PDB file of C-alpha atoms in Angstrom:
ATOM      1  CA  MET O   1     -21.122  26.352  11.692  1.00  0.00           C
ATOM      2  CA  LEU O   2     -23.560  24.081  13.540  1.00  0.00           C
ATOM      3  CA  LEU O   3     -22.830  21.283  11.076  1.00  0.00           C
ATOM      4  CA  LYS O   4     -19.057  21.586  11.552  1.00  0.00           C
ATOM      5  CA  THR O   5     -19.443  21.636  15.342  1.00  0.00           C
ATOM      6  CA  PHE O   6     -21.639  18.536  15.266  1.00  0.00           C
ATOM      7  CA  TYR O   7     -19.223  16.830  12.881  1.00  0.00           C
ATOM      8  CA  ARG O   8     -16.198  17.603  15.081  1.00  0.00           C
ATOM      9  CA  THR O   9     -18.050  16.242  18.123  1.00  0.00           C
ATOM     10  CA  TYR O  10     -19.069  13.153  16.174  1.00  0.00           C
ATOM     11  CA  MET O  11     -15.485  12.491  15.037  1.00  0.00           C
ATOM     12  CA  LEU O  12     -14.166  12.954  18.593  1.00  0.00           C
ATOM     13  CA  PHE O  13     -16.774  10.483  19.838  1.00  0.00           C
ATOM     14  CA  ARG O  14     -15.684   8.001  17.161  1.00  0.00           C
ATOM     15  CA  TRP O  15     -12.049   8.381  18.214  1.00  0.00           C
ATOM     16  CA  VAL O  16     -12.929   7.637  21.848  1.00  0.00           C
ATOM     17  CA  LEU O  17     -14.893   4.556  20.802  1.00  0.00           C
ATOM     18  CA  ARG O  18     -12.022   3.335  18.638  1.00  0.00           C
ATOM     19  CA  THR O  19      -9.480   3.661  21.439  1.00  0.00           C
ATOM     20  CA  THR O  20     -11.757   1.737  23.812  1.00  0.00           C
ATOM     21  CA  GLY O  21     -12.633  -0.979  21.291  1.00  0.00           C
ATOM     22  CA  LEU O  22     -16.337  -0.086  21.321  1.00  0.00           C
ATOM     23  CA  LEU O  23     -16.618   1.452  17.862  1.00  0.00           C
ATOM     24  CA  ARG O  24     -18.084  -1.538  16.031  1.00  0.00           C
ATOM     25  CA  PRO O  25     -20.915  -2.426  18.483  1.00  0.00           C
ATOM     26  CA  ILE O  26     -21.863   1.216  19.119  1.00  0.00           C
ATOM     27  CA  ARG O  27     -21.716   2.067  15.415  1.00  0.00           C
ATOM     28  CA  ALA O  28     -24.129  -0.764  14.673  1.00  0.00           C
ATOM     29  CA  LEU O  29     -26.621   0.847  17.053  1.00  0.00           C
ATOM     30  CA  VAL O  30     -26.245   4.580  16.459  1.00  0.00           C
ATOM     31  CA  GLY O  31     -24.200   4.944  13.263  1.00  0.00           C
ATOM     32  CA  PRO O  32     -27.176   5.321  10.894  1.00  0.00           C
ATOM     33  CA  LEU O  33     -28.886   7.749  13.313  1.00  0.00           C
ATOM     34  CA  ALA O  34     -25.765   9.926  13.487  1.00  0.00           C
ATOM     35  CA  GLY O  35     -25.500   9.897   9.717  1.00  0.00           C
ATOM     36  CA  ARG O  36     -29.108  10.944   9.234  1.00  0.00           C
ATOM     37  CA  THR O  37     -28.645  13.761  11.761  1.00  0.00           C
ATOM     38  CA  LEU O  38     -25.624  15.057   9.863  1.00  0.00           C
ATOM     39  CA  VAL O  39     -27.602  14.907   6.622  1.00  0.00           C
ATOM     40  CA  ARG O  40     -30.442  16.970   8.102  1.00  0.00           C
ATOM     41  CA  LEU O  41     -27.980  19.576   9.365  1.00  0.00           C
ATOM     42  CA  SER O  42     -26.194  19.770   6.019  1.00  0.00           C
ATOM     43  CA  GLY O  43     -29.292  19.760   3.841  1.00  0.00           C
ATOM     44  CA  GLN O  44     -27.363  17.514   1.426  1.00  0.00           C
ATOM     45  CA  SER O  45     -29.980  14.799   0.838  1.00  0.00           C
ATOM     46  CA  GLY O  46     -31.426  15.088  -2.653  1.00  0.00           C
ATOM     47  CA  ARG O  47     -30.156  18.633  -3.253  1.00  0.00           C
ATOM     48  CA  PRO O  48     -27.010  19.927  -4.956  1.00  0.00           C
ATOM     49  CA  VAL O  49     -24.234  21.340  -2.797  1.00  0.00           C
ATOM     50  CA  GLU O  50     -20.905  22.808  -3.880  1.00  0.00           C
ATOM     51  CA  VAL O  51     -18.007  20.392  -3.471  1.00  0.00           C
ATOM     52  CA  MET O  52     -14.527  21.275  -4.756  1.00  0.00           C
ATOM     53  CA  GLY O  53     -15.988  23.690  -7.271  1.00  0.00           C
ATOM     54  CA  HIS O  54     -18.620  21.248  -8.522  1.00  0.00           C
ATOM     55  CA  GLN O  55     -22.353  21.058  -7.950  1.00  0.00           C
ATOM     56  CA  MET O  56     -23.091  17.618  -6.512  1.00  0.00           C
ATOM     57  CA  VAL O  57     -26.032  15.711  -5.112  1.00  0.00           C
ATOM     58  CA  LEU O  58     -24.273  13.588  -2.507  1.00  0.00           C
ATOM     59  CA  ALA O  59     -27.119  11.317  -1.447  1.00  0.00           C
ATOM     60  CA  SER O  60     -30.666  10.481  -2.408  1.00  0.00           C
ATOM     61  CA  SER O  61     -33.492  11.116   0.025  1.00  0.00           C
ATOM     62  CA  GLY O  62     -33.109   9.191   3.280  1.00  0.00           C
ATOM     63  CA  ARG O  63     -29.480   8.216   2.631  1.00  0.00           C
ATOM     64  CA  PHE O  64     -26.183   9.878   3.457  1.00  0.00           C
ATOM     65  CA  ALA O  65     -22.735  10.163   1.906  1.00  0.00           C
ATOM     66  CA  PRO O  66     -19.472  10.824   3.800  1.00  0.00           C
ATOM     67  CA  ILE O  67     -20.220  14.173   5.429  1.00  0.00           C
ATOM     68  CA  ALA O  68     -16.602  15.292   4.968  1.00  0.00           C
ATOM     69  CA  MET O  69     -17.409  15.744   1.274  1.00  0.00           C
ATOM     70  CA  ALA O  70     -19.989  18.424   2.027  1.00  0.00           C
ATOM     71  CA  LEU O  71     -17.527  20.150   4.358  1.00  0.00           C
ATOM     72  CA  GLY O  72     -14.715  20.175   1.803  1.00  0.00           C
ATOM     73  CA  GLU O  73     -12.570  18.006   4.075  1.00  0.00           C
ATOM     74  CA  TYR O  74     -12.678  14.693   2.239  1.00  0.00           C
ATOM     75  CA  GLU O  75      -9.237  13.086   1.831  1.00  0.00           C
ATOM     76  CA  PRO O  76      -7.432  16.408   1.298  1.00  0.00           C
ATOM     77  CA  ARG O  77      -3.978  14.972   0.574  1.00  0.00           C
ATOM     78  CA  THR O  78      -5.345  12.346  -1.807  1.00  0.00           C
ATOM     79  CA  THR O  79      -7.371  15.037  -3.542  1.00  0.00           C
ATOM     80  CA  GLU O  80      -4.239  17.173  -3.976  1.00  0.00           C
ATOM     81  CA  LEU O  81      -2.319  14.163  -5.277  1.00  0.00           C
ATOM     82  CA  LEU O  82      -4.948  13.280  -7.865  1.00  0.00           C
ATOM     83  CA  GLU O  83      -5.158  16.877  -9.052  1.00  0.00           C
ATOM     84  CA  ARG O  84      -1.382  16.894  -9.495  1.00  0.00           C
ATOM     85  CA  LEU O  85      -1.243  13.554 -11.318  1.00  0.00           C
ATOM     86  CA  VAL O  86      -4.014  14.072 -13.872  1.00  0.00           C
ATOM     87  CA  GLN O  87      -2.636  15.851 -16.921  1.00  0.00           C
ATOM     88  CA  PRO O  88      -4.586  17.275 -19.882  1.00  0.00           C
ATOM     89  CA  GLY O  89      -5.575  14.669 -22.450  1.00  0.00           C
ATOM     90  CA  THR O  90      -4.972  11.595 -20.262  1.00  0.00           C
ATOM     91  CA  THR O  91      -7.261   8.671 -19.399  1.00  0.00           C
ATOM     92  CA  VAL O  92      -8.251   7.990 -15.781  1.00  0.00           C
ATOM     93  CA  LEU O  93     -10.079   5.024 -14.232  1.00  0.00           C
ATOM     94  CA  ASP O  94     -12.110   5.734 -11.082  1.00  0.00           C
ATOM     95  CA  ILE O  95     -13.000   2.309  -9.710  1.00  0.00           C
ATOM     96  CA  GLY O  96     -15.560   2.603  -6.966  1.00  0.00           C
ATOM     97  CA  GLY O  97     -16.670   5.949  -8.371  1.00  0.00           C
ATOM     98  CA  HIS O  98     -19.421   6.463  -5.786  1.00  0.00           C
ATOM     99  CA  VAL O  99     -21.244   9.715  -6.699  1.00  0.00           C
ATOM    100  CA  GLY O 100     -18.364  11.214  -8.659  1.00  0.00           C
ATOM    101  CA  TYR O 101     -16.168  13.193  -6.257  1.00  0.00           C
ATOM    102  CA  TYR O 102     -12.892  12.073  -7.835  1.00  0.00           C
ATOM    103  CA  SER O 103     -14.348  11.513 -11.311  1.00  0.00           C
ATOM    104  CA  LEU O 104     -15.414  15.146 -11.587  1.00  0.00           C
ATOM    105  CA  ILE O 105     -12.042  16.423 -10.393  1.00  0.00           C
ATOM    106  CA  ALA O 106     -10.253  14.159 -12.878  1.00  0.00           C
ATOM    107  CA  ALA O 107     -12.549  15.285 -15.707  1.00  0.00           C
ATOM    108  CA  ARG O 108     -11.802  18.926 -14.974  1.00  0.00           C
ATOM    109  CA  LYS O 109      -8.054  18.294 -14.992  1.00  0.00           C
ATOM    110  CA  THR O 110      -7.865  16.046 -18.056  1.00  0.00           C
ATOM    111  CA  GLY O 111     -10.060  18.328 -20.145  1.00  0.00           C
ATOM    112  CA  SER O 112     -12.026  17.682 -23.312  1.00  0.00           C
ATOM    113  CA  ALA O 113      -9.181  15.718 -24.908  1.00  0.00           C
ATOM    114  CA  GLY O 114      -9.058  13.239 -22.002  1.00  0.00           C
ATOM    115  CA  ARG O 115     -11.342  10.500 -20.707  1.00  0.00           C
ATOM    116  CA  VAL O 116     -12.557   9.331 -17.304  1.00  0.00           C
ATOM    117  CA  PHE O 117     -14.179   5.925 -16.833  1.00  0.00           C
ATOM    118  CA  ALA O 118     -16.067   5.724 -13.523  1.00  0.00           C
ATOM    119  CA  PHE O 119     -17.145   2.272 -12.319  1.00  0.00           C
ATOM    120  CA  GLU O 120     -20.020   2.266  -9.809  1.00  0.00           C
ATOM    121  CA  PRO O 121     -22.157  -0.879  -9.371  1.00  0.00           C
ATOM    122  CA  GLU O 122     -24.724   0.296  -6.795  1.00  0.00           C
ATOM    123  CA  LEU O 123     -27.784   1.636  -8.599  1.00  0.00           C
ATOM    124  CA  SER O 124     -28.584   4.669  -6.427  1.00  0.00           C
ATOM    125  CA  ASN O 125     -24.957   5.815  -6.406  1.00  0.00           C
ATOM    126  CA  TYR O 126     -24.743   5.247 -10.161  1.00  0.00           C
ATOM    127  CA  GLU O 127     -27.824   7.384 -10.754  1.00  0.00           C
ATOM    128  CA  LEU O 128     -26.320  10.187  -8.660  1.00  0.00           C
ATOM    129  CA  LEU O 129     -23.009   9.780 -10.479  1.00  0.00           C
ATOM    130  CA  THR O 130     -24.694  10.301 -13.844  1.00  0.00           C
ATOM    131  CA  GLN O 131     -26.746  13.183 -12.423  1.00  0.00           C
ATOM    132  CA  ASN O 132     -23.610  14.901 -11.118  1.00  0.00           C
ATOM    133  CA  ILE O 133     -21.871  14.450 -14.459  1.00  0.00           C
ATOM    134  CA  GLU O 134     -24.820  16.156 -16.164  1.00  0.00           C
ATOM    135  CA  LEU O 135     -25.057  18.892 -13.516  1.00  0.00           C
ATOM    136  CA  ASN O 136     -21.498  19.941 -14.297  1.00  0.00           C
ATOM    137  CA  GLY O 137     -21.725  19.516 -18.056  1.00  0.00           C
ATOM    138  CA  TYR O 138     -18.897  17.025 -18.477  1.00  0.00           C
ATOM    139  CA  GLN O 139     -18.789  15.138 -21.775  1.00  0.00           C
ATOM    140  CA  ASN O 140     -15.551  13.297 -21.016  1.00  0.00           C
ATOM    141  CA  ILE O 141     -16.804  10.951 -18.256  1.00  0.00           C
ATOM    142  CA  THR O 142     -18.232   7.518 -19.023  1.00  0.00           C
ATOM    143  CA  ALA O 143     -20.171   6.043 -16.094  1.00  0.00           C
ATOM    144  CA  VAL O 144     -20.080   2.233 -15.974  1.00  0.00           C
ATOM    145  CA  ASN O 145     -22.793   0.537 -13.897  1.00  0.00           C
ATOM    146  CA  LYS O 146     -20.660  -2.502 -13.088  1.00  0.00           C
ATOM    147  CA  ALA O 147     -18.289  -3.671 -10.379  1.00  0.00           C
ATOM    148  CA  ALA O 148     -14.695  -4.023 -11.520  1.00  0.00           C
ATOM    149  CA  PHE O 149     -13.672  -7.540 -10.508  1.00  0.00           C
ATOM    150  CA  ARG O 150     -11.678 -10.599 -11.595  1.00  0.00           C
ATOM    151  CA  GLY O 151     -13.960 -11.364 -14.526  1.00  0.00           C
ATOM    152  CA  THR O 152     -17.414 -11.078 -16.051  1.00  0.00           C
ATOM    153  CA  GLY O 153     -20.396 -12.284 -14.054  1.00  0.00           C
ATOM    154  CA  LYS O 154     -22.871 -11.307 -11.368  1.00  0.00           C
ATOM    155  CA  LEU O 155     -22.422 -10.929  -7.613  1.00  0.00           C
ATOM    156  CA  ALA O 156     -24.408  -9.801  -4.585  1.00  0.00           C
ATOM    157  CA  LEU O 157     -23.394  -6.334  -3.396  1.00  0.00           C
ATOM    158  CA  HIS O 158     -23.936  -5.720   0.329  1.00  0.00           C
ATOM    159  CA  ILE O 159     -25.752  -2.396   0.742  1.00  0.00           C
ATOM    160  CA  SER O 160     -24.408  -0.500   3.746  1.00  0.00           C
ATOM    161  CA  GLY O 161     -26.705   0.903   6.403  1.00  0.00           C
ATOM    162  CA  LEU O 162     -23.941   3.406   7.143  1.00  0.00           C
ATOM    163  CA  ASP O 163     -22.846   5.939   4.518  1.00  0.00           C
ATOM    164  CA  THR O 164     -23.248   5.217   0.808  1.00  0.00           C
ATOM    165  CA  GLY O 165     -19.520   4.840   0.260  1.00  0.00           C
ATOM    166  CA  ARG O 166     -19.364   1.561   2.188  1.00  0.00           C
ATOM    167  CA  HIS O 167     -21.203  -0.883  -0.095  1.00  0.00           C
ATOM    168  CA  SER O 168     -19.104  -3.998  -0.691  1.00  0.00           C
ATOM    169  CA  ILE O 169     -18.938  -7.301  -2.528  1.00  0.00           C
ATOM    170  CA  TYR O 170     -17.877  -8.771   0.825  1.00  0.00           C
ATOM    171  CA  ASP O 171     -19.864  -9.115   4.043  1.00  0.00           C
ATOM    172  CA  HIS O 172     -18.080  -7.012   6.660  1.00  0.00           C
ATOM    173  CA  SER O 173     -20.615  -7.627   9.464  1.00  0.00           C
ATOM    174  CA  LEU O 174     -21.655  -3.965   9.480  1.00  0.00           C
ATOM    175  CA  PRO O 175     -25.195  -2.563   9.440  1.00  0.00           C
ATOM    176  CA  GLU O 176     -26.720  -3.123   6.015  1.00  0.00           C
ATOM    177  CA  THR O 177     -30.095  -2.754   4.341  1.00  0.00           C
ATOM    178  CA  GLY O 178     -29.887  -5.802   2.086  1.00  0.00           C
ATOM    179  CA  THR O 179     -28.087  -6.905  -1.060  1.00  0.00           C
ATOM    180  CA  GLN O 180     -28.261  -5.927  -4.722  1.00  0.00           C
ATOM    181  CA  GLU O 181     -27.289  -8.116  -7.653  1.00  0.00           C
ATOM    182  CA  VAL O 182     -24.662  -6.354  -9.760  1.00  0.00           C
ATOM    183  CA  GLU O 183     -22.751  -7.146 -12.930  1.00  0.00           C
ATOM    184  CA  THR O 184     -18.985  -7.510 -12.795  1.00  0.00           C
ATOM    185  CA  VAL O 185     -16.284  -6.971 -15.399  1.00  0.00           C
ATOM    186  CA  ALA O 186     -12.509  -7.301 -15.486  1.00  0.00           C
ATOM    187  CA  VAL O 187     -10.827  -3.984 -16.233  1.00  0.00           C
ATOM    188  CA  ASP O 188      -8.698  -5.634 -18.938  1.00  0.00           C
ATOM    189  CA  SER O 189     -11.837  -6.857 -20.722  1.00  0.00           C
ATOM    190  CA  PHE O 190     -13.447  -3.438 -20.459  1.00  0.00           C
ATOM    191  CA  LEU O 191     -10.393  -1.647 -21.823  1.00  0.00           C
ATOM    192  CA  GLU O 192     -10.212  -4.097 -24.703  1.00  0.00           C
ATOM    193  CA  SER O 193     -13.816  -3.197 -25.574  1.00  0.00           C
ATOM    194  CA  GLN O 194     -12.735   0.455 -25.639  1.00  0.00           C
ATOM    195  CA  GLY O 195      -9.774  -0.130 -27.952  1.00  0.00           C
ATOM    196  CA  TRP O 196      -7.155  -0.077 -25.191  1.00  0.00           C
ATOM    197  CA  PRO O 197      -6.880   3.632 -24.405  1.00  0.00           C
ATOM    198  CA  LYS O 198      -3.602   4.611 -22.747  1.00  0.00           C
ATOM    199  CA  VAL O 199      -4.422   4.825 -19.033  1.00  0.00           C
ATOM    200  CA  SER O 200      -2.289   7.125 -16.888  1.00  0.00           C
ATOM    201  CA  LEU O 201      -3.993   6.807 -13.486  1.00  0.00           C
ATOM    202  CA  VAL O 202      -6.201   4.263 -11.730  1.00  0.00           C
ATOM    203  CA  LYS O 203      -7.929   5.063  -8.442  1.00  0.00           C
ATOM    204  CA  ILE O 204      -9.378   2.086  -6.552  1.00  0.00           C
ATOM    205  CA  ASP O 205     -11.693   2.230  -3.535  1.00  0.00           C
ATOM    206  CA  VAL O 206     -13.822  -0.912  -3.395  1.00  0.00           C
ATOM    207  CA  GLU O 207     -14.205  -1.761   0.301  1.00  0.00           C
ATOM    208  CA  GLY O 208     -12.041  -4.866   0.507  1.00  0.00           C
ATOM    209  CA  ALA O 209     -12.203  -6.068  -3.124  1.00  0.00           C
ATOM    210  CA  GLU O 210      -8.981  -4.333  -4.165  1.00  0.00           C
ATOM    211  CA  VAL O 211      -7.132  -7.588  -4.898  1.00  0.00           C
ATOM    212  CA  ASP O 212      -9.960  -8.760  -7.150  1.00  0.00           C
ATOM    213  CA  VAL O 213      -9.744  -5.521  -9.121  1.00  0.00           C
ATOM    214  CA  LEU O 214      -5.953  -5.731  -9.478  1.00  0.00           C
ATOM    215  CA  VAL O 215      -6.139  -9.339 -10.691  1.00  0.00           C
ATOM    216  CA  GLY O 216      -8.648  -8.245 -13.327  1.00  0.00           C
ATOM    217  CA  MET O 217      -6.266  -5.609 -14.704  1.00  0.00           C
ATOM    218  CA  ASP O 218      -3.115  -7.728 -14.896  1.00  0.00           C
ATOM    219  CA  ARG O 219      -2.480  -6.917 -18.567  1.00  0.00           C
ATOM    220  CA  LEU O 220      -2.855  -3.182 -17.949  1.00  0.00           C
ATOM    221  CA  LEU O 221      -0.452  -3.281 -15.009  1.00  0.00           C
ATOM    222  CA  ARG O 222       2.155  -5.199 -17.015  1.00  0.00           C
ATOM    223  CA  GLU O 223       2.296  -2.440 -19.622  1.00  0.00           C
ATOM    224  CA  PRO O 224       5.609  -0.537 -19.607  1.00  0.00           C
ATOM    225  CA  GLU O 225       3.889   2.841 -19.687  1.00  0.00           C
ATOM    226  CA  ASP O 226       4.142   5.156 -16.693  1.00  0.00           C
ATOM    227  CA  ILE O 227       0.822   4.240 -15.078  1.00  0.00           C
ATOM    228  CA  LYS O 228       0.091   5.284 -11.493  1.00  0.00           C
ATOM    229  CA  LEU O 229      -2.270   3.813  -8.889  1.00  0.00           C
ATOM    230  CA  ILE O 230      -4.077   5.207  -5.860  1.00  0.00           C
ATOM    231  CA  VAL O 231      -5.435   2.240  -3.897  1.00  0.00           C
ATOM    232  CA  GLU O 232      -7.325   2.213  -0.614  1.00  0.00           C
ATOM    233  CA  PHE O 233      -5.704   0.089   2.094  1.00  0.00           C
ATOM    234  CA  ASN O 234      -8.156  -0.969   4.801  1.00  0.00           C
ATOM    235  CA  PRO O 235      -6.657  -3.963   6.641  1.00  0.00           C
ATOM    236  CA  LEU O 236      -9.872  -4.954   8.423  1.00  0.00           C
ATOM    237  CA  LEU O 237     -11.917  -5.074   5.216  1.00  0.00           C
ATOM    238  CA  LEU O 238      -9.128  -6.913   3.402  1.00  0.00           C
ATOM    239  CA  GLN O 239      -8.969  -9.498   6.180  1.00  0.00           C
ATOM    240  CA  ASN O 240     -12.717 -10.000   5.887  1.00  0.00           C
ATOM    241  CA  ALA O 241     -12.123 -10.675   2.181  1.00  0.00           C
ATOM    242  CA  GLY O 242      -9.555 -13.356   3.045  1.00  0.00           C
ATOM    243  CA  VAL O 243      -6.496 -11.287   2.131  1.00  0.00           C
ATOM    244  CA  ASP O 244      -3.188 -11.366   4.008  1.00  0.00           C
ATOM    245  CA  VAL O 245      -2.802  -7.644   4.674  1.00  0.00           C
ATOM    246  CA  HIS O 246       0.988  -7.740   4.963  1.00  0.00           C
ATOM    247  CA  GLN O 247       1.275  -9.483   1.601  1.00  0.00           C
ATOM    248  CA  PHE O 248      -1.171  -6.982   0.117  1.00  0.00           C
ATOM    249  CA  LEU O 249       1.387  -4.226   0.618  1.00  0.00           C
ATOM    250  CA  GLU O 250       3.798  -6.204  -1.569  1.00  0.00           C
ATOM    251  CA  ILE O 251       1.340  -7.008  -4.379  1.00  0.00           C
ATOM    252  CA  PRO O 252       1.966  -3.818  -6.421  1.00  0.00           C
ATOM    253  CA  THR O 253       5.705  -4.568  -6.485  1.00  0.00           C
ATOM    254  CA  ARG O 254       4.975  -7.651  -8.621  1.00  0.00           C
ATOM    255  CA  TRP O 255       4.160  -5.274 -11.466  1.00  0.00           C
ATOM    256  CA  GLY O 256       7.186  -3.069 -10.787  1.00  0.00           C
ATOM    257  CA  PHE O 257       5.515  -0.446  -8.597  1.00  0.00           C
ATOM    258  CA  THR O 258       6.936   1.263  -5.544  1.00  0.00           C
ATOM    259  CA  VAL O 259       4.467   1.848  -2.710  1.00  0.00           C
ATOM    260  CA  GLN O 260       3.997   5.022  -0.682  1.00  0.00           C
ATOM    261  CA  VAL O 261       1.448   5.903   1.982  1.00  0.00           C
ATOM    262  CA  VAL O 262      -0.803   8.928   1.597  1.00  0.00           C
ATOM    263  CA  ASP O 263      -1.125  10.311   5.125  1.00  0.00           C
ATOM    264  CA  GLU O 264      -4.043  12.758   5.056  1.00  0.00           C
ATOM    265  CA  GLU O 265      -2.277  14.964   7.610  1.00  0.00           C
ATOM    266  CA  GLU O 266       1.426  14.586   6.827  1.00  0.00           C
ATOM    267  CA  GLY O 267       1.409  13.903   3.086  1.00  0.00           C
ATOM    268  CA  ILE O 268       3.106  11.148   1.087  1.00  0.00           C
ATOM    269  CA  ILE O 269       5.440   8.864   3.056  1.00  0.00           C
ATOM    270  CA  PRO O 270       7.561   5.962   1.701  1.00  0.00           C
ATOM    271  CA  LEU O 271       6.143   2.652   2.928  1.00  0.00           C
ATOM    272  CA  GLU O 272       9.386   1.724   4.678  1.00  0.00           C
ATOM    273  CA  GLN O 273       9.351   4.999   6.593  1.00  0.00           C
ATOM    274  CA  ALA O 274       5.747   4.423   7.635  1.00  0.00           C
ATOM    275  CA  ASP O 275       6.780   0.970   8.988  1.00  0.00           C
ATOM    276  CA  PRO O 276       4.363  -1.592   7.457  1.00  0.00           C
ATOM    277  CA  SER O 277       3.877  -3.586  10.667  1.00  0.00           C
ATOM    278  CA  GLN O 278       3.056  -0.515  12.728  1.00  0.00           C
ATOM    279  CA  LEU O 279       0.820   0.830   9.964  1.00  0.00           C
ATOM    280  CA  VAL O 280      -1.195  -2.386   9.823  1.00  0.00           C
ATOM    281  CA  ALA O 281      -1.478  -2.579  13.616  1.00  0.00           C
ATOM    282  CA  ARG O 282      -2.613   1.040  13.863  1.00  0.00           C
ATOM    283  CA  LEU O 283      -5.231   0.698  11.142  1.00  0.00           C
ATOM    284  CA  LEU O 284      -6.559  -2.571  12.533  1.00  0.00           C
ATOM    285  CA  SER O 285      -6.924  -1.120  16.029  1.00  0.00           C
ATOM    286  CA  SER O 286      -8.640   2.011  14.721  1.00  0.00           C
ATOM    287  CA  GLU O 287     -10.634   0.212  11.986  1.00  0.00           C
ATOM    288  CA  GLY O 288      -9.207   2.846   9.692  1.00  0.00           C
ATOM    289  CA  SER O 289      -7.730   3.106   6.218  1.00  0.00           C
ATOM    290  CA  VAL O 290      -5.184   5.016   4.165  1.00  0.00           C
ATOM    291  CA  ASN O 291      -4.599   5.368   0.458  1.00  0.00           C
ATOM    292  CA  LEU O 292      -1.498   3.927  -1.168  1.00  0.00           C
ATOM    293  CA  PHE O 293       0.244   5.737  -4.007  1.00  0.00           C
ATOM    294  CA  CYS O 294       1.957   3.328  -6.397  1.00  0.00           C
ATOM    295  CA  GLU O 295       4.173   4.304  -9.328  1.00  0.00           C
ATOM    296  CA  LYS O 296       6.530   2.387 -11.598  1.00  0.00           C
ATOM    297  CA  GLN O 297      10.180   2.295 -10.552  1.00  0.00           C
TER     298      GLN O 297
END
């Protein structure tokens, strides 16, 4: 109860800062402190907690994951959507797998006849991802310690000083603790090495590198099969990566996808109904994000 009260107060404080334009400078000063306080209240650091029916270690000692995960409030509409989309025996790609929240849910839904490939480049997150897979006894998840990107190589990953879900290939001028050299791979190349399994769903959350990931899976996206995408849309991070955010909303249509917005309160809304210009303006002013649901026409 104390944790939820503190979390609600924290989120209200963040909303006030966003509306006044003070979120970024204040977050740089007190964001890590607030995160550590939430971790102490939750007892999540280094110990398993129950999340969506799974036992998960959300953060290693001294670090903190999105606290909404521990409260069972993490992206509820997106979670419902993924659970609905994943069918028994299908193959799912979780790109930006973090510590396994979506990978574990997908593994449960697809069952022993299906496969989940979870890409997580940051070493500490990857270790927790593999630990959480083992904690829950899943044999159908393959953890890949690489960043999905345009091609094969190595890049510097910026390690966030905020929560562990914010590491990025791009410098977003947020508090960070340093960089980590990581290997990269194009999804098409990886799938070729796996014998081209039939992929039904791809979830992408890579803190501004979404275009790079999509470019690296061009062959997959051109396949006629009924593949679906869930892609994070964070205009501020995309701008930092040099992406035109209005054009980004049109990119999936090049491969024949329609685009819908996953509103975590209202549900799935057609992009036209959400009004792209207003959506971008709102997310830029709030430094927020939404997930996009893309399916073939």
